[in-house]
Coordinates of C-alpha atoms in Angstrom, one line a residue:
Chain A
M1 CA 2.3 -15.9 19.7
K2 CA 4.1 -19.1 18.9
T3 CA 5.5 -17.8 15.6
Y4 CA 6.5 -14.6 17.4
A5 CA 8.6 -16.5 19.9
K6 CA 10.0 -18.7 17.1
N7 CA 11.0 -15.6 15.1
F8 CA 12.6 -14.1 18.2
L9 CA 14.7 -17.3 18.9
L10 CA 15.7 -17.4 15.2
S11 CA 16.9 -13.9 15.2
L12 CA 18.9 -14.6 18.4
V13 CA 20.5 -17.5 16.6
G14 CA 21.4 -15.2 13.7
I15 CA 22.9 -12.6 16.0
T16 CA 25.0 -15.3 17.8
L17 CA 26.3 -16.6 14.5
L18 CA 27.3 -13.2 13.4
L19 CA 29.1 -12.6 16.7
G20 CA 30.9 -15.9 16.3
L21 CA 32.0 -14.9 12.8
W22 CA 33.1 -11.5 14.1
T23 CA 35.1 -13.2 16.9
F24 CA 36.7 -15.6 14.5
L25 CA 37.7 -12.8 12.0
S26 CA 39.1 -10.5 14.7
G27 CA 41.2 -13.4 16.2
N28 CA 42.5 -15.0 13.0
V29 CA 42.1 -12.9 9.8
A30 CA 41.9 -9.2 10.6
K31 CA 44.0 -8.6 13.7
D32 CA 43.2 -4.9 13.8
L33 CA 39.4 -5.6 14.1
P34 CA 38.5 -5.5 17.8
S35 CA 36.6 -8.6 19.0
P36 CA 33.0 -8.3 20.3
L37 CA 34.3 -8.6 23.8
K38 CA 37.0 -5.9 23.4
T39 CA 34.4 -3.7 21.7
W40 CA 32.1 -4.0 24.7
Q41 CA 34.9 -3.4 27.2
D42 CA 36.2 -0.3 25.4
S43 CA 32.6 1.1 24.8
K44 CA 31.1 0.2 28.2
L45 CA 31.6 3.6 29.6
Y46 CA 29.8 5.2 26.6
I47 CA 26.9 2.8 26.8
V48 CA 26.3 2.6 30.6
Q49 CA 26.6 6.4 31.0
P50 CA 25.0 7.4 27.7
W51 CA 24.4 11.0 28.7
D52 CA 27.9 11.9 30.0
K53 CA 29.7 14.9 28.6
R54 CA 33.4 14.7 29.2
G55 CA 34.5 17.0 26.3
E56 CA 33.2 18.2 22.9
M57 CA 33.9 15.0 21.1
D58 CA 34.0 12.7 24.2
Q59 CA 30.3 12.2 25.1
G60 CA 28.1 9.2 25.9
I61 CA 26.6 7.4 22.9
G62 CA 23.1 8.5 23.9
R63 CA 24.0 12.1 23.8
M64 CA 25.8 11.7 20.5
T65 CA 22.8 9.9 19.0
F66 CA 20.6 12.6 20.3
Y67 CA 22.7 15.3 18.5
S68 CA 22.4 13.3 15.3
L69 CA 18.7 12.7 15.7
V70 CA 18.0 16.4 16.2
R71 CA 20.0 17.2 13.1
V72 CA 18.1 14.5 11.1
A73 CA 14.8 15.8 12.4
K74 CA 15.6 19.3 11.2
G75 CA 16.9 18.1 7.8
F76 CA 14.0 15.7 7.3
S77 CA 11.4 18.3 8.3
L78 CA 12.9 20.6 5.7
A79 CA 12.8 17.8 3.1
I80 CA 9.2 17.0 3.7
L81 CA 8.2 20.7 3.9
I82 CA 9.7 21.2 0.5
G83 CA 9.0 17.8 -0.9
T84 CA 5.3 17.4 -0.1
P85 CA 4.0 20.6 -1.8
L86 CA 6.4 19.9 -4.7
G87 CA 4.9 16.4 -5.1
F88 CA 1.4 17.8 -5.0
L89 CA 2.3 20.4 -7.6
L90 CA 4.0 18.0 -10.0
G91 CA 1.3 15.4 -9.4
G92 CA -1.5 17.9 -10.2
S93 CA 0.1 19.3 -13.3
P94 CA 1.3 16.9 -16.0
L95 CA 2.9 20.0 -17.7
L96 CA 5.1 20.8 -14.7
A97 CA 5.9 17.1 -14.2
R98 CA 7.2 16.8 -17.7
M99 CA 9.1 20.0 -17.3
F100 CA 10.9 19.0 -14.2
D101 CA 11.2 15.3 -14.7
P102 CA 14.7 15.4 -16.3
V103 CA 15.9 17.8 -13.6
M104 CA 14.8 15.4 -10.9
Q105 CA 16.2 12.4 -12.5
V106 CA 19.6 14.1 -12.7
L107 CA 19.5 15.5 -9.1
R108 CA 18.3 12.3 -7.5
P109 CA 21.4 10.1 -7.8
I110 CA 23.8 12.7 -6.5
S111 CA 25.7 11.5 -3.4
P112 CA 25.5 13.5 -0.2
L113 CA 29.3 13.7 -0.3
A114 CA 29.0 15.8 -3.5
W115 CA 26.4 18.2 -2.1
L116 CA 28.1 18.9 1.2
P117 CA 31.0 21.0 -0.2
L118 CA 28.5 23.1 -2.1
G119 CA 26.5 23.6 1.1
L120 CA 29.7 24.7 2.9
I121 CA 30.4 27.2 0.2
L122 CA 26.9 28.5 0.2
F123 CA 26.4 28.7 4.0
R124 CA 30.0 28.9 5.3
Q125 CA 29.0 27.0 8.4
S126 CA 28.8 23.3 8.9
E127 CA 25.4 23.1 10.5
P128 CA 23.3 24.7 7.7
A129 CA 25.4 22.9 5.2
A130 CA 24.6 19.6 6.8
L131 CA 20.9 20.4 6.9
F132 CA 21.0 21.5 3.2
T133 CA 22.6 18.2 2.3
I134 CA 20.1 16.1 4.2
A135 CA 17.2 17.9 2.8
L136 CA 18.4 17.8 -0.8
C137 CA 19.3 14.1 -0.7
S138 CA 16.3 12.8 1.3
M139 CA 13.4 14.7 -0.3
W140 CA 13.1 12.8 -3.6
P141 CA 11.2 9.8 -2.3
T142 CA 8.7 12.2 -0.7
V143 CA 8.3 14.2 -4.0
I144 CA 8.0 11.1 -6.1
N145 CA 5.6 9.2 -3.9
T146 CA 3.4 12.2 -3.3
M147 CA 3.3 12.8 -7.0
Q148 CA 2.3 9.2 -7.6
G149 CA -0.4 9.5 -4.9
V150 CA -1.9 12.5 -6.5
R151 CA -1.9 10.9 -9.8
S152 CA -3.6 7.8 -8.5
I153 CA -6.6 9.5 -6.9
P154 CA -9.5 7.5 -8.3
Q155 CA -11.7 9.2 -10.8
D156 CA -14.7 8.4 -8.5
Y157 CA -13.4 10.8 -5.9
T158 CA -12.8 13.5 -8.4
N159 CA -16.3 13.0 -9.6
V160 CA -17.6 13.4 -6.0
A161 CA -15.8 16.7 -5.8
K162 CA -17.4 17.9 -9.0
V163 CA -20.8 16.7 -8.1
L164 CA -20.8 18.1 -4.6
R165 CA -19.4 21.3 -6.1
L166 CA -16.5 21.5 -3.6
S167 CA -14.3 24.6 -3.6
P168 CA -10.7 23.9 -4.7
W169 CA -9.6 24.3 -1.1
K170 CA -12.2 21.8 0.2
Q171 CA -11.4 19.4 -2.6
F172 CA -7.8 19.5 -1.5
T173 CA -8.4 19.0 2.2
K174 CA -11.3 16.6 2.0
I175 CA -10.3 14.5 -1.0
S176 CA -6.9 15.0 -2.5
L177 CA -5.0 15.1 0.8
P178 CA -6.7 12.1 2.5
A179 CA -6.5 10.1 -0.7
T180 CA -2.7 10.8 -1.0
L181 CA -1.8 10.4 2.6
P182 CA -0.8 6.7 2.5
Y183 CA 1.5 7.5 -0.5
M184 CA 3.0 10.5 1.3
F185 CA 3.8 8.4 4.3
T186 CA 5.5 5.8 2.2
G187 CA 7.6 8.7 0.9
Y188 CA 8.3 10.0 4.4
R189 CA 9.5 6.6 5.5
L190 CA 11.9 6.2 2.6
S191 CA 13.1 9.9 3.1
L192 CA 13.7 9.4 6.8
G193 CA 15.8 6.3 6.0
L194 CA 17.9 8.4 3.5
A195 CA 18.2 11.3 5.9
W196 CA 19.7 8.9 8.5
L197 CA 22.2 7.6 5.9
V198 CA 23.2 11.1 4.9
I199 CA 23.7 12.3 8.5
V200 CA 26.7 10.1 9.0
A201 CA 28.5 11.3 5.9
A202 CA 27.6 15.0 6.7
E203 CA 28.9 14.7 10.3
M204 CA 32.1 12.9 9.2
L205 CA 32.9 15.7 6.8
T206 CA 32.0 18.6 9.0
G207 CA 33.4 17.1 12.2
T208 CA 30.3 18.1 14.3
P209 CA 29.4 16.1 17.4
G210 CA 27.1 13.3 16.7
V211 CA 27.4 9.6 15.9
G212 CA 29.0 10.2 12.5
G213 CA 31.4 12.8 13.9
F214 CA 32.3 10.6 16.8
L215 CA 33.0 7.7 14.5
W216 CA 35.4 9.7 12.3
Q217 CA 37.2 11.2 15.3
E218 CA 37.7 7.8 16.9
Y219 CA 39.1 6.5 13.6
N220 CA 41.6 9.4 13.6
S221 CA 42.4 8.5 17.3
L222 CA 42.9 4.9 16.4
I223 CA 40.2 3.7 18.8
Y224 CA 38.7 1.1 16.5
S225 CA 36.3 -0.4 19.1
H226 CA 34.4 2.9 19.1
I227 CA 34.0 2.7 15.3
L228 CA 32.1 -0.5 15.8
L229 CA 30.1 1.0 18.6
C230 CA 29.0 3.8 16.2
I231 CA 28.2 1.4 13.4
L232 CA 26.0 -0.7 15.6
T233 CA 24.3 2.4 17.0
I234 CA 23.6 3.7 13.5
G235 CA 22.1 0.4 12.5
V236 CA 19.9 0.1 15.6
V237 CA 18.7 3.7 15.4
G238 CA 18.0 3.4 11.7
F239 CA 16.1 0.2 12.2
T240 CA 14.0 1.8 15.0
L241 CA 13.2 4.9 12.9
D242 CA 12.0 2.7 10.0
R243 CA 9.9 0.6 12.3
L244 CA 8.2 3.7 13.9
M245 CA 7.4 5.1 10.5
G246 CA 6.2 1.7 9.4
I247 CA 3.7 1.6 12.3
A248 CA 2.5 5.1 11.5
E249 CA 2.1 4.1 7.8
A250 CA 0.2 0.9 8.7
R251 CA -2.2 2.9 10.9
L252 CA -2.9 5.3 8.1
R253 CA -3.6 2.5 5.7
A254 CA -5.9 0.7 8.1
A255 CA -7.9 4.0 8.8
Chain B
M1 CA -39.5 24.0 -23.1
A2 CA -39.3 21.0 -20.8
F3 CA -37.4 21.1 -17.5
I4 CA -34.7 18.7 -18.7
D5 CA -34.4 19.2 -22.4
L6 CA -32.0 17.3 -24.7
K7 CA -31.9 18.1 -28.4
D8 CA -30.1 16.0 -31.0
V9 CA -27.4 15.0 -28.6
S10 CA -24.6 12.8 -30.0
K11 CA -21.3 11.5 -28.8
Q12 CA -18.5 9.4 -30.2
Y13 CA -15.3 8.1 -28.8
G14 CA -12.7 8.2 -31.5
S15 CA -14.4 6.6 -34.5
R16 CA -16.9 4.7 -32.4
R17 CA -20.3 6.3 -32.4
V18 CA -21.9 5.9 -29.0
L19 CA -25.0 8.1 -29.1
A20 CA -26.9 9.8 -31.9
N21 CA -30.1 11.8 -32.2
I22 CA -30.9 11.7 -28.5
N23 CA -34.0 13.8 -27.9
L24 CA -35.5 13.8 -24.4
A25 CA -37.9 16.1 -22.6
V26 CA -38.5 15.6 -18.9
E27 CA -41.2 17.7 -17.1
Q28 CA -40.6 19.1 -13.7
G29 CA -41.3 16.6 -10.9
E30 CA -41.4 13.7 -13.4
F31 CA -39.5 10.4 -12.8
V32 CA -38.1 9.2 -16.1
C33 CA -36.2 5.9 -16.6
I34 CA -33.9 5.0 -19.4
V35 CA -33.5 1.3 -19.8
G36 CA -30.7 -0.3 -21.8
A37 CA -28.5 -3.3 -21.9
S38 CA -24.9 -3.2 -20.7
A39 CA -22.6 -1.1 -23.0
S40 CA -25.5 0.5 -24.7
G41 CA -24.2 4.0 -23.8
K42 CA -26.5 4.6 -20.8
T43 CA -23.7 5.8 -18.5
T44 CA -22.3 8.0 -21.2
L45 CA -25.8 9.6 -21.7
M46 CA -26.1 10.1 -18.0
K47 CA -22.7 11.8 -17.8
I48 CA -23.6 14.0 -20.6
V49 CA -26.9 15.1 -19.1
A50 CA -25.2 15.7 -15.7
G51 CA -22.5 17.8 -17.4
L52 CA -19.6 15.5 -16.5
V53 CA -18.9 14.7 -20.1
A54 CA -19.3 17.2 -23.0
P55 CA -21.4 16.0 -25.9
D56 CA -20.0 16.2 -29.5
G57 CA -23.3 17.7 -30.8
G58 CA -26.7 18.9 -29.7
S59 CA -27.7 20.8 -26.6
I60 CA -28.8 20.1 -23.1
S61 CA -30.6 22.5 -20.8
I62 CA -32.0 22.0 -17.3
G63 CA -34.5 24.5 -15.9
G64 CA -33.9 26.7 -18.9
E65 CA -30.1 26.9 -18.3
V66 CA -27.6 25.4 -20.7
V67 CA -25.8 22.6 -18.9
N68 CA -22.1 23.3 -18.5
G69 CA -20.6 21.3 -15.7
F70 CA -22.6 19.6 -13.0
P71 CA -25.8 21.6 -12.6
R72 CA -26.6 23.5 -9.4
A73 CA -29.3 22.1 -7.2
A74 CA -28.7 18.6 -8.7
S75 CA -27.3 15.5 -7.2
I76 CA -26.4 12.1 -8.4
V77 CA -26.2 8.5 -7.0
F78 CA -23.5 6.4 -8.7
Q79 CA -23.6 2.7 -9.1
N80 CA -20.4 2.2 -7.1
Y81 CA -21.5 4.4 -4.2
S82 CA -18.5 6.8 -4.5
L83 CA -18.3 7.4 -0.8
L84 CA -15.1 8.8 0.7
P85 CA -13.6 5.9 2.7
W86 CA -11.8 8.2 5.2
F87 CA -15.1 9.8 6.4
S88 CA -17.9 8.4 8.5
A89 CA -21.3 8.0 7.0
L90 CA -22.4 11.2 8.7
E91 CA -19.4 13.1 7.4
N92 CA -20.0 11.9 3.9
V93 CA -23.5 13.2 3.9
R94 CA -22.5 16.3 5.7
L95 CA -19.9 17.2 3.0
G96 CA -22.7 17.5 0.5
V97 CA -24.9 19.5 2.9
E98 CA -22.0 21.9 3.6
S99 CA -21.5 22.8 0.0
A100 CA -25.2 23.0 -0.8
F101 CA -26.0 25.2 2.2
P102 CA -22.8 27.0 3.0
D103 CA -24.7 29.7 4.9
W104 CA -26.3 27.4 7.4
P105 CA -24.9 27.2 10.9
S106 CA -22.8 24.1 11.5
E107 CA -25.3 22.6 13.9
K108 CA -28.1 22.8 11.3
Q109 CA -25.9 21.2 8.6
K110 CA -25.3 18.3 10.9
D111 CA -29.0 17.9 11.8
Q112 CA -29.8 17.9 8.1
A113 CA -27.3 15.2 7.4
M114 CA -28.5 13.2 10.4
K115 CA -32.1 13.6 9.4
Y116 CA -31.5 12.0 6.0
L117 CA -29.4 9.2 7.4
D118 CA -32.3 8.5 9.8
L119 CA -34.6 8.4 6.8
V120 CA -32.7 5.6 5.2
G121 CA -32.5 3.8 8.5
L122 CA -28.8 4.4 9.2
G123 CA -29.1 6.9 12.1
K124 CA -27.4 4.4 14.4
A125 CA -24.6 3.6 12.0
H126 CA -23.8 7.3 11.4
A127 CA -20.3 7.0 12.9
K128 CA -19.3 4.0 10.8
R129 CA -17.0 4.4 7.8
P130 CA -18.0 3.0 4.4
G131 CA -15.5 0.1 4.9
Q132 CA -17.5 -1.0 7.9
L133 CA -20.9 -1.0 6.1
S134 CA -22.4 -3.6 3.8
G135 CA -23.1 -2.8 0.1
G136 CA -26.7 -2.0 0.7
M137 CA -25.9 0.3 3.6
R138 CA -23.3 2.1 1.6
Q139 CA -25.8 2.7 -1.2
R140 CA -28.2 4.0 1.4
V141 CA -25.6 6.5 2.6
A142 CA -25.1 7.6 -1.0
I143 CA -28.8 8.0 -1.4
A144 CA -29.0 10.0 1.8
R145 CA -26.1 12.2 0.6
A146 CA -28.0 12.8 -2.7
F147 CA -31.3 13.7 -1.0
A148 CA -29.8 15.8 1.9
V149 CA -28.9 18.6 -0.5
E150 CA -32.7 18.9 -1.3
P151 CA -32.0 18.6 -5.1
R152 CA -34.4 19.8 -7.7
V153 CA -32.9 17.3 -10.1
L154 CA -31.7 13.8 -9.2
F155 CA -29.6 11.6 -11.4
L156 CA -29.6 7.9 -10.6
D157 CA -26.9 6.0 -12.5
E158 CA -27.8 2.4 -12.0
P159 CA -28.0 3.0 -8.3
F160 CA -28.9 -0.6 -7.4
G161 CA -26.6 -2.3 -9.9
A162 CA -24.1 -3.5 -7.4
L163 CA -26.6 -4.9 -4.9
D164 CA -28.0 -8.4 -4.5
A165 CA -31.6 -9.0 -5.4
L166 CA -33.0 -8.9 -1.9
T167 CA -31.2 -5.8 -0.8
R168 CA -32.0 -4.3 -4.1
A169 CA -35.8 -4.6 -3.4
T170 CA -35.6 -3.0 0.0
V171 CA -33.4 -0.1 -1.1
Q172 CA -35.7 0.5 -4.2
Q173 CA -38.7 0.8 -1.8
E174 CA -36.7 3.3 0.3
L175 CA -35.8 5.4 -2.7
A176 CA -39.5 5.4 -3.9
R177 CA -40.6 6.5 -0.4
L178 CA -38.0 9.3 -0.3
C179 CA -39.0 10.5 -3.8
E180 CA -42.7 10.6 -2.8
A181 CA -42.0 12.4 0.5
Q182 CA -39.9 15.1 -1.0
R183 CA -41.4 18.6 -1.3
P184 CA -41.1 20.1 -3.9
K185 CA -40.7 16.9 -5.8
A186 CA -37.4 16.4 -7.5
T187 CA -37.2 15.7 -11.2
V188 CA -35.6 12.3 -11.5
L189 CA -33.7 10.8 -14.4
M190 CA -32.6 7.2 -13.7
I191 CA -30.8 4.7 -15.9
T192 CA -31.0 1.0 -15.3
N193 CA -30.7 -2.3 -17.0
S194 CA -33.7 -3.7 -15.2
V195 CA -37.2 -3.2 -16.8
D196 CA -38.9 -4.2 -13.5
E197 CA -37.0 -1.6 -11.6
A198 CA -38.0 1.0 -14.1
I199 CA -41.7 0.0 -13.8
L200 CA -41.5 0.0 -10.1
L201 CA -40.1 3.5 -9.8
S202 CA -40.8 5.7 -12.8
D203 CA -43.6 7.6 -14.6
R204 CA -42.2 7.0 -18.1
I205 CA -39.7 4.6 -19.6
L206 CA -37.6 4.9 -22.7
A207 CA -35.3 2.3 -24.1
L208 CA -31.8 3.1 -25.2
G209 CA -30.2 0.8 -27.8
R210 CA -28.6 0.3 -31.1
R211 CA -31.4 0.0 -33.7
V212 CA -29.9 -2.2 -36.3
S213 CA -26.4 -3.5 -35.7
R214 CA -23.7 -3.3 -33.0
K215 CA -21.8 -0.7 -34.9
D216 CA -24.6 1.9 -34.9
A217 CA -24.8 4.6 -32.3
A218 CA -27.5 4.1 -29.7
T219 CA -30.7 6.1 -29.9
L220 CA -33.7 6.5 -27.6
S221 CA -37.0 4.8 -28.3
E222 CA -40.4 6.4 -27.9
A223 CA -41.7 6.5 -24.3
A224 CA -43.8 4.0 -22.5
P225 CA -45.9 5.7 -19.8
V226 CA -46.2 3.9 -16.5
T227 CA -49.7 4.7 -15.2
L228 CA -49.7 2.5 -12.1
A229 CA -50.7 4.2 -8.8
R230 CA -48.2 4.7 -6.0
P231 CA -47.0 3.3 -3.7
R232 CA -46.1 0.3 -5.8
A233 CA -45.5 -3.0 -4.2
A234 CA -42.3 -4.9 -5.0
D235 CA -44.2 -7.9 -6.3
L236 CA -46.3 -5.7 -8.6
L237 CA -45.3 -7.6 -11.7
M238 CA -46.6 -10.9 -10.4
H239 CA -50.1 -9.7 -9.8
N240 CA -50.9 -6.5 -11.8
E241 CA -52.0 -7.0 -15.4
E242 CA -51.2 -3.4 -16.3
A243 CA -47.6 -3.8 -15.0
V244 CA -47.2 -7.0 -17.1
R245 CA -48.5 -5.2 -20.1
I246 CA -46.1 -2.3 -19.6
R247 CA -43.2 -4.7 -19.3
A248 CA -44.1 -6.4 -22.6
R249 CA -44.2 -3.0 -24.2
V250 CA -40.8 -1.9 -22.8
T251 CA -39.3 -5.3 -23.8
D252 CA -40.6 -4.7 -27.3
L253 CA -39.1 -1.2 -27.4
L254 CA -35.8 -2.6 -26.3
T255 CA -35.8 -5.3 -29.0
S256 CA -37.6 -3.6 -31.9
G257 CA -35.7 -2.7 -34.9
S258 CA -33.0 -5.2 -34.2
A259 CA -35.0 -8.4 -34.9
K260 CA -32.2 -9.6 -37.1
N261 CA -29.7 -9.2 -34.4
R262 CA -30.2 -12.1 -32.1
A263 CA -27.3 -11.3 -29.8
E264 CA -28.9 -8.0 -29.0
R265 CA -32.3 -9.5 -28.4
R266 CA -30.7 -12.0 -26.0
V267 CA -29.1 -9.2 -24.0
A268 CA -32.4 -7.4 -23.7
S269 CA -34.3 -10.5 -22.5
V270 CA -31.7 -11.2 -19.9
A271 CA -32.3 -7.8 -18.6
T272 CA -36.0 -8.5 -18.1
A273 CA -35.8 -12.1 -17.0
A274 CA -36.4 -11.4 -13.2
V275 CA -39.9 -12.9 -13.5
P276 CA -40.6 -16.0 -15.7
V277 CA -41.9 -15.1 -19.1
E278 CA -45.0 -17.4 -18.8
V279 CA -46.5 -14.9 -16.4
C280 CA -46.5 -12.3 -19.2
S281 CA -48.5 -14.4 -21.6
E282 CA -51.3 -15.0 -19.2

């Protein structure tokens, strides 16, 4: 309890120092950078009435975040729906793993900004293109961690399956899946983090309503305070998502 | 032909010869123990008989059928328990019952699992996961899992190796009781590094070891019959002359042929040193 309070106080000090630096920079070095106070004054309406809808691109920050989260949820679901079975397949078959390893290594480092135009060409609409990009960029940690998990199933457990003469389906549900679950969730956590990174880029390029879309629009309208509002929102939401997945993961490991 | 029948079984890993000329015949309902020091190839032999590892030469049959994969109506207890940590004790036992008796209604499968957990004294702990159980309790769950499928053949791979001496003695007695109570009696093949344990549990003891030098493959000795009446008390070796005589005989089987190899003799005597040697010479 004591260390908890101490940590809390320390992080408050850290935040205050950052706000101080920010105020100093905006007042003396970068005149275009709105100060924390100005950011708050300009963004107040968006924060205290987070669900307001005044126009297509003029909505409360809560509503914008919600749009982005829904999009991330769809893209992320797609990523794990494809990534998990793929991970099991590659983990279970060394032959397939060797076959697709180079492909994966090449696809993995491609930026979302590179995938998006391809998605737009393929789907001719911004929404599916965004989902396509999120799924393609965020599924790799899931694939790789699931694969690793399947490979590290202890020999003991495989022996149990042999000795109890479990059917392949039972071996999967009763042994492989539970043994791999903690690895899968590590993958899911990393994938969700990536999906949240990709969403901003996807929305900026497609101009759809959401935190990223709003950010880009406010940049074009020269309302710089709102850019900072969006940046902070993205950070806080990303942090929250990671924490939630972290809790789920810890529970699985403890079980 | 005997129920479990091994003919000229051999195995080598790379250029290292592990087992050679292994011949073994176990009759139905018999409890046979193979004693050997660490790294003598015991576990390899067990895995070969159980069909988990293929031999390089020779043949194995159980109940007249050639062994190819883990035999039907058999079960095994591993040294390291091998329970699934995400399941409760009951679920672990039940998993075996489900695949052994797939036609039984779910309720009956559960009752069967529960019955065997009760038999090893873990009825109350049935909802606990392996991580919440002590080593002895885990091994009891593993024993319950092995017996709950009503096996005709039971393989015991150093089942008490990971337990402390006191727990070991209790679980040994429980196992002996289960074996006696089972109808029809299972044929049991156990490997262990403890001569005392072998005397306590089995009808016949064979020693597995390298005859001349460490580089040789291990072979089986002739058998030493254990004629003691059951049930056998845990302190049998302190009081019973016959038991003491059998132990001397098995110790001799373990060391014979390697008199020149002191290291091997030392290993073998460590394995039998549970009771001071003075008692033997009485």
